[in-house]
Coordinates of C-alpha atoms in Angstrom, one line a residue:
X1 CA -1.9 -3.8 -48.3
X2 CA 0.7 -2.7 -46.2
X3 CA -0.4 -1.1 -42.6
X4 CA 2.1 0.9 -40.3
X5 CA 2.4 0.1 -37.0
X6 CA 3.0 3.4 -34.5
X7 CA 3.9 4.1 -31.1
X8 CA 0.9 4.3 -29.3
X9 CA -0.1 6.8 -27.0
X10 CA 1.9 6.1 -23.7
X11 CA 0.2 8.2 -20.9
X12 CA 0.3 11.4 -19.3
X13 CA 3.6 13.1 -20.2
X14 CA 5.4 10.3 -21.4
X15 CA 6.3 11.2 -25.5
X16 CA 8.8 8.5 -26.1
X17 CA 9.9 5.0 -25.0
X18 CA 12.9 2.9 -25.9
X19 CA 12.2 -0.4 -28.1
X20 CA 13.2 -2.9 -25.7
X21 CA 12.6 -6.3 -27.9
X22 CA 11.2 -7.1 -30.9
X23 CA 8.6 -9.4 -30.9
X24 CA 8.5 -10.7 -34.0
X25 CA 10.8 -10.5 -37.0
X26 CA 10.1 -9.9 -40.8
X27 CA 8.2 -12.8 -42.0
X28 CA 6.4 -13.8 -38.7
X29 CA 2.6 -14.2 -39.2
X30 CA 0.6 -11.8 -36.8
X31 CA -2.7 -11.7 -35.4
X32 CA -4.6 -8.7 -34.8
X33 CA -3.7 -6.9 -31.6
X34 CA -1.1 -9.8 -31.0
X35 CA 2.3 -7.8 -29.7
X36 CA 5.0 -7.2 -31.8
X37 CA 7.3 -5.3 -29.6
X38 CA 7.8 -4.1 -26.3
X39 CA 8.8 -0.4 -25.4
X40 CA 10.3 0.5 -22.7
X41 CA 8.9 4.0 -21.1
X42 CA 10.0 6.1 -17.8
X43 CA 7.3 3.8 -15.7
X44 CA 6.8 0.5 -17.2
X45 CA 6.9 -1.3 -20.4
X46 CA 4.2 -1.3 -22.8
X47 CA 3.6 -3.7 -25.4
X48 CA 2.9 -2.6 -29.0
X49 CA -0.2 -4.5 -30.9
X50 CA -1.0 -4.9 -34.5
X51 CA -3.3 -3.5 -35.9
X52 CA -4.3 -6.6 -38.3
X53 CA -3.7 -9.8 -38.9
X54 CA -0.7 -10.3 -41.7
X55 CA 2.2 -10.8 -42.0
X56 CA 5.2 -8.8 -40.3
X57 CA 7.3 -6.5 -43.1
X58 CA 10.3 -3.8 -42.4
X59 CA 11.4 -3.0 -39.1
X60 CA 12.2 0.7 -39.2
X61 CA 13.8 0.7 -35.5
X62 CA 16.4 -1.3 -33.7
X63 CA 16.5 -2.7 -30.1
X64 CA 17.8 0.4 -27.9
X65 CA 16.3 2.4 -30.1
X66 CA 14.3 5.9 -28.6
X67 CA 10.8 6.5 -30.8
X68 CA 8.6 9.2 -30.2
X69 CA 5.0 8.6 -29.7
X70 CA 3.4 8.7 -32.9
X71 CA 6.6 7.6 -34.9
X72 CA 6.4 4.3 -37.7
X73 CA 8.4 1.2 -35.8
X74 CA 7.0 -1.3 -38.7
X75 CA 4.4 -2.4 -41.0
X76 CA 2.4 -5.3 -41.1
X77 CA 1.1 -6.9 -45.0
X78 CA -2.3 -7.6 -44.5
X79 CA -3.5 -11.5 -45.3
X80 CA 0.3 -11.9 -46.3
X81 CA 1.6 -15.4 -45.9
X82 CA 4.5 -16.3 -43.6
X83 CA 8.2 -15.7 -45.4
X84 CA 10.4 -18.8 -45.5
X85 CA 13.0 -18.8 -43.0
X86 CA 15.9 -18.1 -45.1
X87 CA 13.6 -14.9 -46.5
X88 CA 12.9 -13.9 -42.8
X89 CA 16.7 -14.1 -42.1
X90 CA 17.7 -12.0 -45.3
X91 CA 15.2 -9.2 -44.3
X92 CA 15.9 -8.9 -40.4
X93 CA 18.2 -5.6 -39.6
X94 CA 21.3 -6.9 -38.7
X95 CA 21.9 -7.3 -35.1
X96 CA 24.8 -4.7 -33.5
X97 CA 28.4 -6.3 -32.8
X98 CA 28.0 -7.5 -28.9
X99 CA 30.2 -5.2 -26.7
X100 CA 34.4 -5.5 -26.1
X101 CA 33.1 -7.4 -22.0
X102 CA 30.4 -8.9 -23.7
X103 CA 30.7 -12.9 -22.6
X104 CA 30.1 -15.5 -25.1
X105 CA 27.9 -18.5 -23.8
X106 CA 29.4 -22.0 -24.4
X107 CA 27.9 -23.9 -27.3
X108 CA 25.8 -26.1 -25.1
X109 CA 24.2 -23.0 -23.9
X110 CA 23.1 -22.1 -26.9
X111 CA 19.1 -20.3 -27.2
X112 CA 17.0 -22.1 -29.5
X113 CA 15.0 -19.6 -31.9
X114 CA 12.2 -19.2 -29.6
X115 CA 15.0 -17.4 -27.1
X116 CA 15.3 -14.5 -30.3
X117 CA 11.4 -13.4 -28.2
X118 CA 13.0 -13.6 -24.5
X119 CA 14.0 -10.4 -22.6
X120 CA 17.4 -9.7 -22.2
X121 CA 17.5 -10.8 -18.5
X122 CA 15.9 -14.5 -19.3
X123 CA 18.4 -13.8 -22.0
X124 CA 21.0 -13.4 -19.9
X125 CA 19.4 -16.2 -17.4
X126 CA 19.4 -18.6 -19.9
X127 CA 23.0 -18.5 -20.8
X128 CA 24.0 -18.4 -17.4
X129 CA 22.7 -21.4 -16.1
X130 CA 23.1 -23.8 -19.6
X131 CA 19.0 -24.0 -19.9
X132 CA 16.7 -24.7 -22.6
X133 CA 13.9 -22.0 -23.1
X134 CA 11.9 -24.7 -25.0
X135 CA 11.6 -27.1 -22.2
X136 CA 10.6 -24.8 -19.6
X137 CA 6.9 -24.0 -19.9
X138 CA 6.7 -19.8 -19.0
X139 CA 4.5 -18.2 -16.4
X140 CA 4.6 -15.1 -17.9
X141 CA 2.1 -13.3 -20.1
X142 CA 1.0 -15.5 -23.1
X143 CA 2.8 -18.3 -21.6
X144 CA 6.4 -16.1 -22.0
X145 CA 9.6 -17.2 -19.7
X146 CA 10.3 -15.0 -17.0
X147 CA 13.5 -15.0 -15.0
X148 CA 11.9 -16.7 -12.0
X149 CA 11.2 -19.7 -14.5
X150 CA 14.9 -20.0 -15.6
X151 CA 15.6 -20.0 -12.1
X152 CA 13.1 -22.3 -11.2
X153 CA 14.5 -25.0 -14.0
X154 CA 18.2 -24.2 -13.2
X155 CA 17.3 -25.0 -9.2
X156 CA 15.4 -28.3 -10.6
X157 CA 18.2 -29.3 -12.9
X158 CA 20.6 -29.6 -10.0
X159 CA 23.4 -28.0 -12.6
X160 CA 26.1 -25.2 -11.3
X161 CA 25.9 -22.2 -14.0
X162 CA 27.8 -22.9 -17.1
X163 CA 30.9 -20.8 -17.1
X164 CA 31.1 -18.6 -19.6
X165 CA 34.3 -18.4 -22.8
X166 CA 36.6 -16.0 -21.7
X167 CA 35.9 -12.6 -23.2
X168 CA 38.1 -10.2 -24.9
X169 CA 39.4 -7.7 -22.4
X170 CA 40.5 -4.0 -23.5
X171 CA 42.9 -3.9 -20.4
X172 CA 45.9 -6.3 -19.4
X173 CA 45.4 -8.0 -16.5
X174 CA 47.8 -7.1 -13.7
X175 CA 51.3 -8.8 -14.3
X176 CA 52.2 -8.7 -10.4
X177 CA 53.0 -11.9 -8.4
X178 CA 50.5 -11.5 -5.9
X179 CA 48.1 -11.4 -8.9
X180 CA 45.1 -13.9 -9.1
X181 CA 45.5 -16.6 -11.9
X182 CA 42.1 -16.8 -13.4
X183 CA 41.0 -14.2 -15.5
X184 CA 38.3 -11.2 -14.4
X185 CA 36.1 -10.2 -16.6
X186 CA 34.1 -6.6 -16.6
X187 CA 30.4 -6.6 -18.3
X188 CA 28.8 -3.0 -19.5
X189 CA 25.2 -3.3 -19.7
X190 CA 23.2 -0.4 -20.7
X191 CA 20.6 0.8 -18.2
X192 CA 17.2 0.7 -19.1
X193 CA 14.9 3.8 -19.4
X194 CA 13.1 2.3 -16.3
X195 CA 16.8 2.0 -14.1
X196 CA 17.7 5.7 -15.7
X197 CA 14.4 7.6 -14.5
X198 CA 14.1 5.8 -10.6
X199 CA 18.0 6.9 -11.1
X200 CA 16.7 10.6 -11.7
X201 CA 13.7 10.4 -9.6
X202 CA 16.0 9.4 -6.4
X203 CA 18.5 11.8 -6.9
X204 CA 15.8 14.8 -7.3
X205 CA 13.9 13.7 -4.6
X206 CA 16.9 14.0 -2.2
X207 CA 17.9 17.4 -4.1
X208 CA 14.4 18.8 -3.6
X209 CA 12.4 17.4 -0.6
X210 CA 14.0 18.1 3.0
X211 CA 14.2 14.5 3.8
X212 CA 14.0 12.8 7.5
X213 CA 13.0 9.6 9.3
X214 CA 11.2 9.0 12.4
X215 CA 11.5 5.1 13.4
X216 CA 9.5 2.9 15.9
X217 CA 8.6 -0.8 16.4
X218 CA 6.1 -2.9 16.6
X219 CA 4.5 -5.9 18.4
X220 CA 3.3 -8.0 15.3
X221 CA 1.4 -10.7 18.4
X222 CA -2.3 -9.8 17.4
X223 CA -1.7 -9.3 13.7
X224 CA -0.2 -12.9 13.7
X225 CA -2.7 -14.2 16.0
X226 CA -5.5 -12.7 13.9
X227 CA -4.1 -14.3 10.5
X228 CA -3.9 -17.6 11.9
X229 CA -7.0 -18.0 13.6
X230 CA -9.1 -16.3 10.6
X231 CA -6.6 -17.3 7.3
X232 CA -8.6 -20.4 6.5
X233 CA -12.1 -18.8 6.5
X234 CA -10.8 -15.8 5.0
X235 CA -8.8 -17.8 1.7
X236 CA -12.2 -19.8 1.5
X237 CA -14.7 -16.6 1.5
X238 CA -12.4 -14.6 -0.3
X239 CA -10.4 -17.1 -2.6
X240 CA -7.4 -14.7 -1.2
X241 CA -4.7 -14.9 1.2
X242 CA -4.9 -12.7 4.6
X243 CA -1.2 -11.3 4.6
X244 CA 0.6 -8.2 6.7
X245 CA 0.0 -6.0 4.0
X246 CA -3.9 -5.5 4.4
X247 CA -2.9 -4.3 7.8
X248 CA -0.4 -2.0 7.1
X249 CA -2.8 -0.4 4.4
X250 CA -6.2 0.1 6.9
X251 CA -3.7 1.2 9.7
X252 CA -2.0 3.7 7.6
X253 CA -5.3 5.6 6.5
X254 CA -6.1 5.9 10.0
X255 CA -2.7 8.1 10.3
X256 CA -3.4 9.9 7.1
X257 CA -7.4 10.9 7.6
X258 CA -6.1 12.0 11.1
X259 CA -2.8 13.7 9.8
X260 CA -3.5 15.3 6.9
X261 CA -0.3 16.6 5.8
X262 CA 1.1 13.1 5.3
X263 CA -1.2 12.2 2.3
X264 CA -0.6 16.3 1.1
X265 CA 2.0 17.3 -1.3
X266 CA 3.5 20.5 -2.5
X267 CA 2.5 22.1 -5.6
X268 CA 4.9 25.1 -6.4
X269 CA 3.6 27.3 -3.5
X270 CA 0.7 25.6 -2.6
X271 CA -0.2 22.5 -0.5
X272 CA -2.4 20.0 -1.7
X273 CA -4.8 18.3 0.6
X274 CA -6.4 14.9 -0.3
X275 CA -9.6 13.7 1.0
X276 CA -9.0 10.2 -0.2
X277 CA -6.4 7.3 0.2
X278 CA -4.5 6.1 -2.5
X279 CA -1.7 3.7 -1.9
X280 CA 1.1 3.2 -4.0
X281 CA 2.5 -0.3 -3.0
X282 CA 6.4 -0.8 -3.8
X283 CA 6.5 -4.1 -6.1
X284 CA 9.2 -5.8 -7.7
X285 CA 10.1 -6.0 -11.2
X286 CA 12.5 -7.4 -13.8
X287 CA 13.3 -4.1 -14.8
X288 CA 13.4 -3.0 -11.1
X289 CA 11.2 -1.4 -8.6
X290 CA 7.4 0.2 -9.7
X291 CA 4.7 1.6 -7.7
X292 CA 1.5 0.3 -8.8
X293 CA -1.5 2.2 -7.1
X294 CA -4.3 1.0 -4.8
X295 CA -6.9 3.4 -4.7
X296 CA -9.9 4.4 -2.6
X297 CA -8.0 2.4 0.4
X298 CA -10.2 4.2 2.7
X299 CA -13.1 2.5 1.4
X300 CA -12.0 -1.0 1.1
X301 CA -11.9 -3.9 3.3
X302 CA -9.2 -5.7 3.8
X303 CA -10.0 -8.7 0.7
X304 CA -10.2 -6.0 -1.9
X305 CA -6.6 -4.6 -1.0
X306 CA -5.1 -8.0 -1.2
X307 CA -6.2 -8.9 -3.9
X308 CA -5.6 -5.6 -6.0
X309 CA -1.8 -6.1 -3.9
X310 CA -1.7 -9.7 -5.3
X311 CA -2.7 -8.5 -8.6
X312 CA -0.1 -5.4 -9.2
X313 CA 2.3 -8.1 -8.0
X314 CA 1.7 -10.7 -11.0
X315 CA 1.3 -8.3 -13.5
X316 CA 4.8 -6.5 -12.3
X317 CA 6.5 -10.2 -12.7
X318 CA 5.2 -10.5 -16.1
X319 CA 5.2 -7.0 -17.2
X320 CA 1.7 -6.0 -18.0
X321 CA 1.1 -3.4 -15.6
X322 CA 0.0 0.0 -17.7
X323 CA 1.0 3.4 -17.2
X324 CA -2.6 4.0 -15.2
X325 CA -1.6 1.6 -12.8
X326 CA 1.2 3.6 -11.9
X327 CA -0.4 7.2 -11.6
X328 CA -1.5 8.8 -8.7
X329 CA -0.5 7.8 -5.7
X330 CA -0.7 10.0 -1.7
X331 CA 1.4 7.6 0.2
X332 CA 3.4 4.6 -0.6
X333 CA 4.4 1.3 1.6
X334 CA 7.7 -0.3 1.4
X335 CA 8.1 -3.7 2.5
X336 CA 12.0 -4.3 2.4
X337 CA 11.5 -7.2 4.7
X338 CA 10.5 -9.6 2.5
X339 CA 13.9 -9.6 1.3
X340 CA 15.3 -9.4 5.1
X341 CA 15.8 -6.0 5.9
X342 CA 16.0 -4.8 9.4
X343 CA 15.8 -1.1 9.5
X344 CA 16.1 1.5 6.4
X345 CA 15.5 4.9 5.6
X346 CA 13.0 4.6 2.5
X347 CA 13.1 7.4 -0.1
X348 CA 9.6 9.8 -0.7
X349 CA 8.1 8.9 -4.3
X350 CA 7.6 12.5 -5.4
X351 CA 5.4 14.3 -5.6
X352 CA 4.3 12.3 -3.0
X353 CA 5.0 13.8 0.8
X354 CA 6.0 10.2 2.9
X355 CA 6.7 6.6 2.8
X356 CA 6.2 4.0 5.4
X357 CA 8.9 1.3 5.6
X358 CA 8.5 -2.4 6.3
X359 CA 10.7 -4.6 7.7
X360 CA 11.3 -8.2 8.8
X361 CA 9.5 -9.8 11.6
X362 CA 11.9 -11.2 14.2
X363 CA 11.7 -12.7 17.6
X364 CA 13.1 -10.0 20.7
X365 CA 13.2 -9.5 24.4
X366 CA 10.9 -6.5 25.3
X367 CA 9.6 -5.5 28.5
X368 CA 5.4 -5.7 29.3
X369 CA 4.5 -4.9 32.4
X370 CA 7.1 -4.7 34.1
X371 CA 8.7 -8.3 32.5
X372 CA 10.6 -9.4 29.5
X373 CA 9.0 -11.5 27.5
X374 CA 9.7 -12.5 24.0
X375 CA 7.3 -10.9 21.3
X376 CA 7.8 -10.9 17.1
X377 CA 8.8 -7.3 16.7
X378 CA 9.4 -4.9 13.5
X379 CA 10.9 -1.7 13.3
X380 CA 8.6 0.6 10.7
X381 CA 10.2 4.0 9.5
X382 CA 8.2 7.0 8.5
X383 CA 10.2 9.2 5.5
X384 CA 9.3 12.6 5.1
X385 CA 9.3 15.9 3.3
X386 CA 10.1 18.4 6.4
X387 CA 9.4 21.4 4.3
X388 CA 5.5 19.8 5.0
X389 CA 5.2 17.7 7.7
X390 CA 6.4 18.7 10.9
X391 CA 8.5 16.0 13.7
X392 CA 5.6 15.8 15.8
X393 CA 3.3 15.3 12.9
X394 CA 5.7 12.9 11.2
X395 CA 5.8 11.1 14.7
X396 CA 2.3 10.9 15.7
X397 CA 1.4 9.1 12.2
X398 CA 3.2 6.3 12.7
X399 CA 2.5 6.5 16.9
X400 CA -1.2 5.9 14.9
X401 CA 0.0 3.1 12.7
X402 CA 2.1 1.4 15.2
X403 CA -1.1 1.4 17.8
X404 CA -3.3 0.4 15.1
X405 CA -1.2 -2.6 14.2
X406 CA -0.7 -3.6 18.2
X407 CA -4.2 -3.2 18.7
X408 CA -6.2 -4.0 15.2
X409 CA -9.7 -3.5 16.7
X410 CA -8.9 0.0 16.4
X411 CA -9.2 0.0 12.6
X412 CA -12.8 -1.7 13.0
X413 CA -13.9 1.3 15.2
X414 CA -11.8 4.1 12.9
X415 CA -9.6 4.8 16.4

């Protein structure tokens, strides 16, 4: 008995998503609620289960693809036994002619048939750097290869990145003597639906919200000096590390319960107020970056925001984070220097009202009491929506953070 499988319900105003990868392929035996596919939505991408346990059938939509919620992507023969390769083959929609810049990866580079289930950025990973996807074991979800673990095998393997066949170019390259020899080579890549809405999202936050920063810095000495003397019998009691962001969290919702307009947000002609703390915490992922939210941050301790931190983090790496993780939000953190920022101007996640920017830690001459002394300083930045928050309420939240941060016995006593 044939079963159809349809796009599932994808959260709150979200009615369609793009088919990002197929799964499986006609023929392929499938368990119940194992995933066959993976759709792409505005927020994240969500994988699509079966319903029973068969055997794969028709495909009725491509890769790149757009499907409305509801819609029939495939059926699924119940009990059905496994099609022969060569039957699987004859009954897979033929794959699209690659692109005029597409490169062409040298034979040696060449994906086994377990690469037909990788994304198209371990896809593109794998070709790049000449690597096996069957002898590299995958940290992803259900054991899957992520970028990070092409990387990973690449860095082991001691190998420069195979160089690609020349591709067929649509223009002629520039005849004139002070021309380079070697070819140059331009790649189209489509962008996903996750790249097109932070596209839109960005650009209509800057069209909308009257956008300014206030910056300060801060003297990171008793937040180190705190992780290193407690670390050990925190990871033990906790089975979690004690990192910055726990900090920057508690510290935060001291400026928020004290100025309220910074975890508010308009609503047409209304201001909404918030009596609660919910933290969206900038992540990265292959598809670029999500906001996964901590909630109820005013009522946790500091293990409990680590390890829901630590947790959005994983699960943005190997893509299972779900369209609930992502919802809500008052206030989001940005930590840009992990990556080794120094100072930025961070961009409000409507409809929220501000973000709080991280930055790296470095080593600088300050003045104390009247001498200069060397202290680990970071410069934080406060974005905001000026059509809410006024300066000197923009200014006096982070004056609140900052203090809070220099001082973290505040955050014990709520000062």
């Amino acid at each position: 008995m044939a079963h159809e499988i349809k796009v599932p319900v994808l959260g709150e105003s979200v009615t369609e998503g793009t088919i990002g990868e197929w799964l499986k392929q006609p023929g392929d035996r499938v368990e119940v609620d194992e995933p066959i596919a993976s759709l792409e939505t505005d927020k994240v991408a969500i994988e699509v289960p079966s319903p029973v346990a068969g055997v794969i059938g028709e495909l009725k939509a491509a890769v790149g693809d757009t499907v409305e919620v509801g819609a029939v992507i495939a059926t699924v023969e119940e009990g059905g036994a496994a099609a022969s390769p060569a039957a699987s083959a004859a009954s897979t929609p033929p794959a699209p002619a690659p692109a005029a810049s597409e490169e062409k990866a040298p034979d040696s580079a060449a994906p086994s048939d377990a690469a037909q289930t990788l994304s198209p950025a371990v896809r593109r990973a794998v070709l790049e750097h000449g690597i096996d996807p069957s002898a590299v074991k995958g940290t992803g979800k259900d054991g899957r290869l992520t970028k990070e673990d092409v990387l990973a095998a690449a860095k082991a393997k001691g190998d420069e990145p195979a160089a690609p066949a020349p591709a067929p170019s649509t223009a002629p390259a520039p005849s004139s003597s002070g021309a380079s020899s070697g070819e140059r080579k331009v790649e189209r890549v489509k962008m996903t639906r996750m790249r097109q809405t932070i596209a839109k999202r960005l650009k209509s936050a800057q069209d909308t919200a009257a956008l300014l920063t206030t910056f300060n810095d801060v003297d990171m000495t008793a937040v180190i000096e705190a992780r290193e003397k407690y670390k050990e019998l925190f990871a033990k009691k906790h089975d979690i590390k004690l990192g910055f962001m726990g900090f920057f969290a508690k510290a935060a919702t001291l400026a928020l319960k004290d100025v309220p307009s910074v975890n508010a947000q308009i609503d047409g002609e209304e201001i909404v107020y918030h009596d609660y703390v919910d933290i969206s915490v900038a992540v990265s992922a292959p598809g670029g970056l999500v906001v996964p939210v901590v909630r109820d941050v005013d009522r946790k301790g500091f293990a409990q925001i680590e390890k829901d931190i630590a947790d959005f983090g994983k699960r943005a790496k190997d893509g299972s984070l779900t369209m609930a993780d992502m919802t809500g939000g008052t206030f989001t953190i940005s930590n840009g220097g992990v990556f080794g920022s120094l100072m930025s101007t961070p961009i409000i996640n409507p409809p929220q009202s501000a973000v709080l920017g991280l930055h790296r830690i470095e080593d600088r001459v300050v003045v104390v009491d009247g001498e200069m002394v060397i202290r680990p300083m970071m410069y934080i930045a406060l974005s905001y929506d000026h059509r809410l928050i006024d300066g000197r309420e923009a200014v006096t939240a982070l004056k609140i953070i900052k203090d809070a941060i220099e001082d973290p016995t505040r955050m014990l006593i709520d000062l």
